[in-house]
């Protein structure tokens, strides 16, 4: 058989073997057998040189065409086999439900804080911040809280570093402590800017309490401070009522009771009630402390109490969240059990 006549059958045999390759390894093998450096088809090409001159052009053309055809058949089969190798071995059931991605959420305390902040922003308050690691000056002295006040007692306050003042009778306003309330932010803000002031300061506070259903050694408060000329208790009541109605709905009732705080005069406590409080079998729930800023506090930060007046308040954020969502144990907020957190 002449070389020319060999081309066709050889090509067909090579094509058949490539198409029959069951996997990529078999295909690579077939490639080697036919068009590799020592392949059968390659050998045919090498014989081209020995042909008589007049037969060379036709045979060369036929060999080249066959080679192109073989290479493209090889590439096509390779693609098929690669796809087959990438498919799952098990049959897929495309009607099965998809895998749902768990979407994260803000913690309920963060949600409540954001809502409180949003309500105060509507009436011109801005958010201020202060450190959780405070000192006696900002947490107590500047707030007119005397050294023998029970709030300073080591029962209530986490002191840091020099665990306790070695000479309690000597005041050390720089003594470090974890703030027991956000009222320290009032002092930081007033010391850093002239009046008027209209701020709220949400944040974490610390007390040496044992955890139970209504107490935890850390919890959150939101402080408010408004200083301007001619500020009254009426402004305080109106503001607090506005914010609570925004947060808890229109059926909210507030009651202001006389109280004592060293940094306000007069001082008041705010009681709260709504349908949920009644359902809990209570008439009122204490929710915040507030009052008109004490003139001594203004003196302590360099504001003239003859010119400026103001009010301040402090709410517990957990309390509000518990009322809002009907939660009966404060510790649930800190356990971070997703079954609890996922509900809000
Ligand atoms: N700091 C008080 C507390 O932790 C709450 C408070 C009462 C804040 C009266 C105030 C205020 O700003 O005027 O219980």
Short mmCIF file of C-alpha atoms and ligand atoms in Angstrom, two decimals:
data_model
loop_
_atom_site.label_atom_id
_atom_site.label_comp_id
_atom_site.label_asym_id
_atom_site.label_seq_id
_atom_site.Cartn_x
_atom_site.Cartn_y
_atom_site.Cartn_z
CA UNK A 1 0.00 0.00 0.00
CA UNK A 2 1.36 3.39 -0.88
CA UNK A 3 1.92 5.93 1.81
CA UNK A 4 -0.92 8.04 0.49
CA UNK A 5 -3.37 5.19 0.89
CA UNK A 6 -2.25 4.50 4.43
CA UNK A 7 -3.25 7.95 5.68
CA UNK A 8 -6.99 7.44 5.66
CA UNK A 9 -7.21 4.11 7.55
CA UNK A 10 -4.56 5.19 10.06
CA UNK A 11 -6.44 8.40 10.80
CA UNK A 12 -9.74 6.52 11.23
CA UNK A 13 -8.14 4.07 13.64
CA UNK A 14 -6.63 6.94 15.64
CA UNK A 15 -9.95 8.82 15.74
CA UNK A 16 -11.79 5.70 16.89
CA UNK A 17 -9.32 5.12 19.72
CA UNK A 18 -9.49 8.72 20.90
CA UNK A 19 -13.28 8.73 20.90
CA UNK A 20 -13.32 5.47 22.81
CA UNK A 21 -10.97 6.75 25.55
CA UNK A 22 -12.97 6.31 28.77
CA UNK A 23 -10.97 8.76 30.86
CA UNK A 24 -8.20 11.34 30.61
CA UNK A 25 -5.48 8.77 31.29
CA UNK A 26 -6.71 6.60 28.41
CA UNK A 27 -6.84 9.64 26.14
CA UNK A 28 -3.25 10.62 26.99
CA UNK A 29 -2.23 7.09 26.21
CA UNK A 30 -3.98 7.19 22.81
CA UNK A 31 -2.29 10.50 22.07
CA UNK A 32 1.10 8.93 22.71
CA UNK A 33 0.29 5.90 20.55
CA UNK A 34 -0.76 8.00 17.54
CA UNK A 35 0.61 11.48 17.50
CA UNK A 36 3.30 11.41 20.20
CA UNK A 37 6.98 11.65 19.10
CA UNK A 38 7.04 7.86 18.64
CA UNK A 39 3.41 7.57 17.53
CA UNK A 40 2.18 5.62 14.53
CA UNK A 41 0.92 8.68 12.73
CA UNK A 42 4.13 10.55 13.45
CA UNK A 43 6.03 7.68 11.91
CA UNK A 44 3.96 8.05 8.75
CA UNK A 45 4.88 11.73 8.54
CA UNK A 46 8.55 10.85 8.83
CA UNK A 47 8.27 8.64 5.72
CA UNK A 48 7.16 11.63 3.66
CA UNK A 49 10.75 12.59 2.90
CA UNK A 50 11.34 9.26 1.15
CA UNK A 51 8.50 9.69 -1.36
CA UNK A 52 9.12 10.47 -5.04
CA UNK A 53 8.98 14.20 -5.71
CA UNK A 54 5.67 14.16 -7.61
CA UNK A 55 3.83 12.30 -4.82
CA UNK A 56 5.07 14.58 -2.04
CA UNK A 57 2.64 17.56 -2.37
CA UNK A 58 -0.57 15.50 -2.32
CA UNK A 59 0.60 13.19 0.43
CA UNK A 60 1.92 16.12 2.52
CA UNK A 61 -1.37 17.92 2.21
CA UNK A 62 -3.37 14.83 3.17
CA UNK A 63 -1.12 14.17 6.18
CA UNK A 64 -1.41 17.73 7.42
CA UNK A 65 -5.19 17.72 7.10
CA UNK A 66 -5.37 14.42 8.95
CA UNK A 67 -3.11 15.77 11.69
CA UNK A 68 -5.28 18.83 12.18
CA UNK A 69 -8.33 16.59 12.38
CA UNK A 70 -6.67 14.34 14.95
CA UNK A 71 -5.58 17.26 17.12
CA UNK A 72 -9.01 18.79 17.16
CA UNK A 73 -10.59 15.41 17.94
CA UNK A 74 -8.12 15.04 20.80
CA UNK A 75 -8.99 18.48 22.19
CA UNK A 76 -12.74 17.86 21.91
CA UNK A 77 -12.52 14.51 23.68
CA UNK A 78 -10.29 16.02 26.37
CA UNK A 79 -12.89 18.68 27.06
CA UNK A 80 -15.65 16.08 27.34
CA UNK A 81 -13.62 13.95 29.71
CA UNK A 82 -12.60 16.93 31.88
CA UNK A 83 -16.22 17.93 32.27
CA UNK A 84 -17.13 14.36 33.15
CA UNK A 85 -14.35 14.27 35.78
CA UNK A 86 -15.63 17.50 37.34
CA UNK A 87 -19.20 16.27 37.77
CA UNK A 88 -20.22 14.80 41.12
CA UNK A 89 -19.88 11.04 41.31
CA UNK A 90 -23.27 10.68 42.97
CA UNK A 91 -26.37 11.61 41.00
CA UNK A 92 -27.60 15.12 41.98
CA UNK A 93 -31.18 15.87 42.98
CA UNK A 94 -31.73 19.42 41.89
CA UNK A 95 -35.15 19.55 43.55
CA UNK A 96 -33.65 19.31 47.06
CA UNK A 97 -33.99 22.50 49.15
CA UNK A 98 -30.96 24.79 49.04
CA UNK A 99 -28.57 25.37 51.90
CA UNK A 100 -29.71 28.54 53.66
CA UNK A 101 -27.03 31.00 54.68
CA UNK A 102 -27.41 32.19 58.28
CA UNK A 103 -27.68 35.96 58.26
CA UNK A 104 -26.22 37.80 61.28
CA UNK A 105 -28.22 40.31 63.26
CA UNK A 106 -27.57 43.13 65.64
CA UNK A 107 -27.72 42.18 69.31
CA UNK A 108 -31.06 43.21 70.89
CA UNK A 109 -29.23 45.66 73.17
CA UNK A 110 -27.61 47.25 70.13
CA UNK A 111 -30.98 47.47 68.41
CA UNK A 112 -32.57 49.17 71.41
CA UNK A 113 -29.61 51.54 71.80
CA UNK A 114 -29.83 52.46 68.11
CA UNK A 115 -33.54 53.18 68.47
CA UNK A 116 -32.99 55.36 71.54
CA UNK A 117 -30.22 57.25 69.74
CA UNK A 118 -32.46 57.69 66.69
CA UNK A 119 -35.26 59.15 68.82
CA UNK A 120 -32.91 61.65 70.49
CA UNK A 121 -31.33 62.61 67.18
CA UNK A 122 -34.74 63.69 65.95
CA UNK A 123 -34.72 66.41 68.58
CA UNK A 124 -31.17 67.58 68.10
CA UNK A 125 -29.06 65.43 70.44
CA UNK A 126 -25.65 64.16 69.36
CA UNK A 127 -23.84 61.08 70.63
CA UNK A 128 -20.86 61.57 72.96
CA UNK A 129 -18.46 58.94 74.21
CA UNK A 130 -16.19 58.45 77.19
CA UNK A 131 -13.84 55.76 78.49
CA UNK A 132 -15.04 52.73 80.44
CA UNK A 133 -11.79 52.84 82.41
CA UNK A 134 -12.43 56.02 84.34
CA UNK A 135 -11.02 57.80 87.38
CA UNK A 136 -12.52 59.01 90.61
CA UNK A 137 -12.62 62.60 89.47
CA UNK A 138 -14.90 62.04 86.46
CA UNK A 139 -16.97 59.26 88.01
CA UNK A 140 -17.50 60.81 91.47
CA UNK A 141 -15.67 63.99 92.56
CA UNK A 142 -16.75 66.24 89.71
CA UNK A 143 -20.29 64.90 90.06
CA UNK A 144 -20.37 66.25 93.57
CA UNK A 145 -20.42 62.75 95.01
CA UNK A 146 -18.78 62.93 98.41
CA UNK A 147 -15.97 60.57 99.39
CA UNK A 148 -18.17 58.76 101.89
CA UNK A 149 -20.96 58.18 99.40
CA UNK A 150 -21.99 54.50 99.31
CA UNK A 151 -21.59 54.40 95.50
CA UNK A 152 -17.83 54.70 95.97
CA UNK A 153 -17.75 51.81 98.32
CA UNK A 154 -15.55 49.00 97.04
CA UNK A 155 -18.68 46.88 97.32
CA UNK A 156 -19.99 48.75 94.30
CA UNK A 157 -16.98 49.87 92.34
CA UNK A 158 -14.30 47.87 90.54
CA UNK A 159 -11.05 49.66 91.26
CA UNK A 160 -8.19 48.97 88.89
CA UNK A 161 -4.48 48.77 89.59
CA UNK A 162 -3.98 50.02 93.16
CA UNK A 163 -6.88 47.84 94.22
CA UNK A 164 -7.91 50.13 96.98
CA UNK A 165 -6.78 53.56 97.94
CA UNK A 166 -4.14 52.81 100.61
CA UNK A 167 -5.16 55.95 102.50
CA UNK A 168 -8.88 56.30 101.93
CA UNK A 169 -8.97 59.52 103.92
CA UNK A 170 -6.69 61.12 101.32
CA UNK A 171 -8.52 61.70 98.06
CA UNK A 172 -6.91 60.47 94.90
CA UNK A 173 -8.95 61.79 92.01
CA UNK A 174 -6.75 59.89 89.55
CA UNK A 175 -7.50 56.49 91.07
CA UNK A 176 -8.57 54.22 88.18
CA UNK A 177 -11.87 52.43 88.23
CA UNK A 178 -14.41 50.93 85.87
CA UNK A 179 -17.12 53.52 85.51
CA UNK A 180 -20.19 52.73 87.59
CA UNK A 181 -22.39 54.95 85.43
CA UNK A 182 -22.25 56.93 82.21
CA UNK A 183 -22.61 60.19 84.17
CA UNK A 184 -18.81 60.53 83.90
CA UNK A 185 -19.32 61.41 80.24
CA UNK A 186 -21.24 64.54 81.31
CA UNK A 187 -18.06 65.80 82.95
CA UNK A 188 -15.83 64.89 80.02
CA UNK A 189 -18.10 66.67 77.56
CA UNK A 190 -18.56 69.82 79.65
CA UNK A 191 -14.83 70.05 80.33
CA UNK A 192 -14.11 69.85 76.62
CA UNK A 193 -16.58 72.40 75.25
CA UNK A 194 -18.45 75.54 76.22
CA UNK A 195 -22.26 75.48 76.57
CA UNK A 196 -24.78 74.91 75.05
CA UNK A 197 -24.64 71.10 75.25
CA UNK A 198 -27.13 68.59 73.98
CA UNK A 199 -25.69 65.08 74.15
CA UNK A 200 -26.54 61.48 74.83
CA UNK A 201 -23.90 58.96 75.82
CA UNK A 202 -24.71 55.26 75.55
CA UNK A 203 -22.22 52.79 76.97
CA UNK A 204 -21.22 49.97 79.25
CA UNK A 205 -20.94 50.37 83.00
CA UNK A 206 -19.62 48.10 85.76
CA UNK A 207 -20.68 47.36 89.32
CA UNK A 208 -19.66 44.79 91.85
CA UNK A 209 -23.01 43.06 91.82
CA UNK A 210 -23.63 39.34 91.68
CA UNK A 211 -25.55 38.24 88.63
CA UNK A 212 -29.21 37.35 89.07
CA UNK A 213 -32.34 37.81 86.98
CA UNK A 214 -32.19 41.60 87.32
CA UNK A 215 -28.49 42.33 88.01
CA UNK A 216 -25.25 41.80 86.17
CA UNK A 217 -21.75 43.12 86.93
CA UNK A 218 -21.76 44.91 83.60
CA UNK A 219 -24.74 46.49 81.94
CA UNK A 220 -25.51 49.47 79.72
CA UNK A 221 -26.79 52.94 80.32
CA UNK A 222 -27.62 55.93 78.26
CA UNK A 223 -26.83 59.31 79.69
CA UNK A 224 -28.40 62.56 78.55
CA UNK A 225 -27.30 66.12 79.20
CA UNK A 226 -28.87 69.35 78.06
CA UNK A 227 -27.33 72.70 79.05
CA UNK A 228 -28.48 76.05 77.79
CA UNK A 229 -30.00 79.29 79.09
CA UNK A 230 -33.38 78.98 80.76
CA UNK A 231 -33.70 75.18 80.64
CA UNK A 232 -36.53 73.82 82.82
CA UNK A 233 -37.88 70.58 84.31
CA UNK A 234 -40.68 70.94 81.77
CA UNK A 235 -38.13 70.47 78.96
CA UNK A 236 -36.86 67.37 80.72
CA UNK A 237 -40.34 65.84 81.07
CA UNK A 238 -41.30 66.67 77.49
CA UNK A 239 -38.09 65.19 76.12
CA UNK A 240 -38.26 61.98 78.10
CA UNK A 241 -41.95 61.49 77.26
CA UNK A 242 -41.27 62.02 73.57
CA UNK A 243 -38.47 59.46 73.54
CA UNK A 244 -40.40 56.80 75.46
CA UNK A 245 -43.43 57.15 73.20
CA UNK A 246 -41.14 56.76 70.17
CA UNK A 247 -39.63 53.64 71.68
CA UNK A 248 -42.54 51.88 73.34
CA UNK A 249 -45.63 53.22 71.61
CA UNK A 250 -48.29 55.78 72.50
CA UNK A 251 -49.81 53.92 75.48
CA UNK A 252 -46.77 54.66 77.65
CA UNK A 253 -47.21 56.58 80.90
CA UNK A 254 -44.41 58.18 82.88
CA UNK A 255 -44.35 59.40 86.47
CA UNK A 256 -41.71 61.66 87.99
CA UNK A 257 -40.97 61.13 91.70
CA UNK A 258 -38.69 63.21 93.92
CA UNK A 259 -35.38 61.47 94.62
CA UNK A 260 -31.79 62.28 95.53
CA UNK A 261 -28.69 62.36 93.34
CA UNK A 262 -25.69 64.41 94.36
CA UNK A 263 -25.26 65.86 90.87
CA UNK A 264 -28.81 67.11 90.36
CA UNK A 265 -31.05 69.44 92.33
CA UNK A 266 -33.94 68.82 92.32
CA UNK A 267 -33.54 65.12 91.52
CA UNK A 268 -36.24 62.86 90.20
CA UNK A 269 -36.81 59.25 89.45
CA UNK A 270 -38.84 58.27 86.43
CA UNK A 271 -41.35 55.44 86.67
CA UNK A 272 -42.76 53.82 83.61
CA UNK A 273 -45.93 51.90 82.92
CA UNK A 274 -47.74 50.35 79.96
CA UNK A 275 -49.84 47.26 79.28
CA UNK A 276 -46.86 44.92 79.71
CA UNK A 277 -45.98 46.34 83.15
CA UNK A 278 -49.59 45.79 84.21
CA UNK A 279 -49.40 42.24 82.87
CA UNK A 280 -46.37 41.67 85.08
CA UNK A 281 -48.65 42.57 87.99
CA UNK A 282 -46.98 45.91 88.67
CA UNK A 283 -48.31 49.44 88.70
CA UNK A 284 -45.04 51.19 87.84
CA UNK A 285 -41.44 50.26 87.08
CA UNK A 286 -38.54 52.50 87.96
CA UNK A 287 -36.69 53.25 84.75
CA UNK A 288 -34.37 56.26 85.09
CA UNK A 289 -32.85 58.90 87.30
CA UNK A 290 -32.74 62.53 86.33
CA UNK A 291 -32.80 66.10 87.55
CA UNK A 292 -31.59 69.65 87.07
CA UNK A 293 -27.80 69.80 86.96
CA UNK A 294 -26.46 70.79 90.38
CA UNK A 295 -24.78 74.24 90.42
CA UNK A 296 -21.72 72.66 92.04
CA UNK A 297 -21.29 70.39 89.00
CA UNK A 298 -21.31 73.46 86.74
CA UNK A 299 -18.70 75.06 89.01
CA UNK A 300 -16.58 71.91 88.81
CA UNK A 301 -16.41 72.04 85.00
CA UNK A 302 -16.07 75.83 84.75
CA UNK A 303 -19.61 76.71 83.62
CA UNK A 304 -21.22 79.71 85.33
CA UNK A 305 -24.33 78.40 87.16
CA UNK A 306 -25.77 81.91 87.21
CA UNK A 307 -25.90 81.92 83.43
CA UNK A 308 -26.46 78.28 82.48
CA UNK A 309 -29.02 75.76 83.55
CA UNK A 310 -29.58 72.20 82.42
CA UNK A 311 -30.84 68.75 83.09
CA UNK A 312 -29.43 65.27 82.93
CA UNK A 313 -30.74 61.74 83.05
CA UNK A 314 -29.50 58.17 83.05
CA UNK A 315 -31.50 55.14 81.81
CA UNK A 316 -30.63 51.49 82.01
CA UNK A 317 -30.73 50.08 78.48
CA UNK A 318 -31.31 46.45 79.56
CA UNK A 319 -34.36 47.55 81.53
CA UNK A 320 -35.85 49.15 78.46
CA UNK A 321 -35.01 46.15 76.26
CA UNK A 322 -36.57 43.78 78.81
CA UNK A 323 -39.76 45.83 78.87
CA UNK A 324 -39.85 46.14 75.15
CA UNK A 325 -39.41 42.46 74.36
CA UNK A 326 -40.88 40.92 77.52
CA UNK A 327 -37.55 39.40 78.66
CA UNK A 328 -37.49 38.29 82.28
CA UNK A 329 -33.81 37.53 82.90
CA UNK A 330 -31.05 40.06 82.22
CA UNK A 331 -28.41 37.32 81.94
CA UNK A 332 -29.91 36.17 78.63
CA UNK A 333 -28.38 39.26 77.00
CA UNK A 334 -24.84 38.14 77.77
CA UNK A 335 -25.01 34.40 77.19
CA UNK A 336 -25.11 34.91 73.44
CA UNK A 337 -27.18 31.81 72.82
CA UNK A 338 -28.20 32.09 69.16
CA UNK A 339 -31.61 30.60 69.95
CA UNK A 340 -32.23 33.69 72.09
CA UNK A 341 -30.50 36.22 69.86
CA UNK A 342 -32.17 34.94 66.70
CA UNK A 343 -35.57 36.08 68.00
CA UNK A 344 -34.90 39.80 67.67
N1 LIG B 1 -26.05 57.82 87.30
C1 LIG B 1 -27.33 57.39 87.85
C2 LIG B 1 -27.27 55.89 88.07
O1 LIG B 1 -26.40 55.25 87.58
C3 LIG B 1 -28.46 57.74 86.92
C4 LIG B 1 -28.64 59.22 86.81
C5 LIG B 1 -29.40 59.88 87.72
C6 LIG B 1 -28.04 59.91 85.80
C7 LIG B 1 -29.59 61.26 87.63
C8 LIG B 1 -28.21 61.29 85.70
C9 LIG B 1 -29.00 61.93 86.62
O2 LIG B 1 -27.65 62.01 84.74
O3 LIG B 1 -29.19 63.26 86.51
O4 LIG B 1 -28.12 55.37 88.73
#
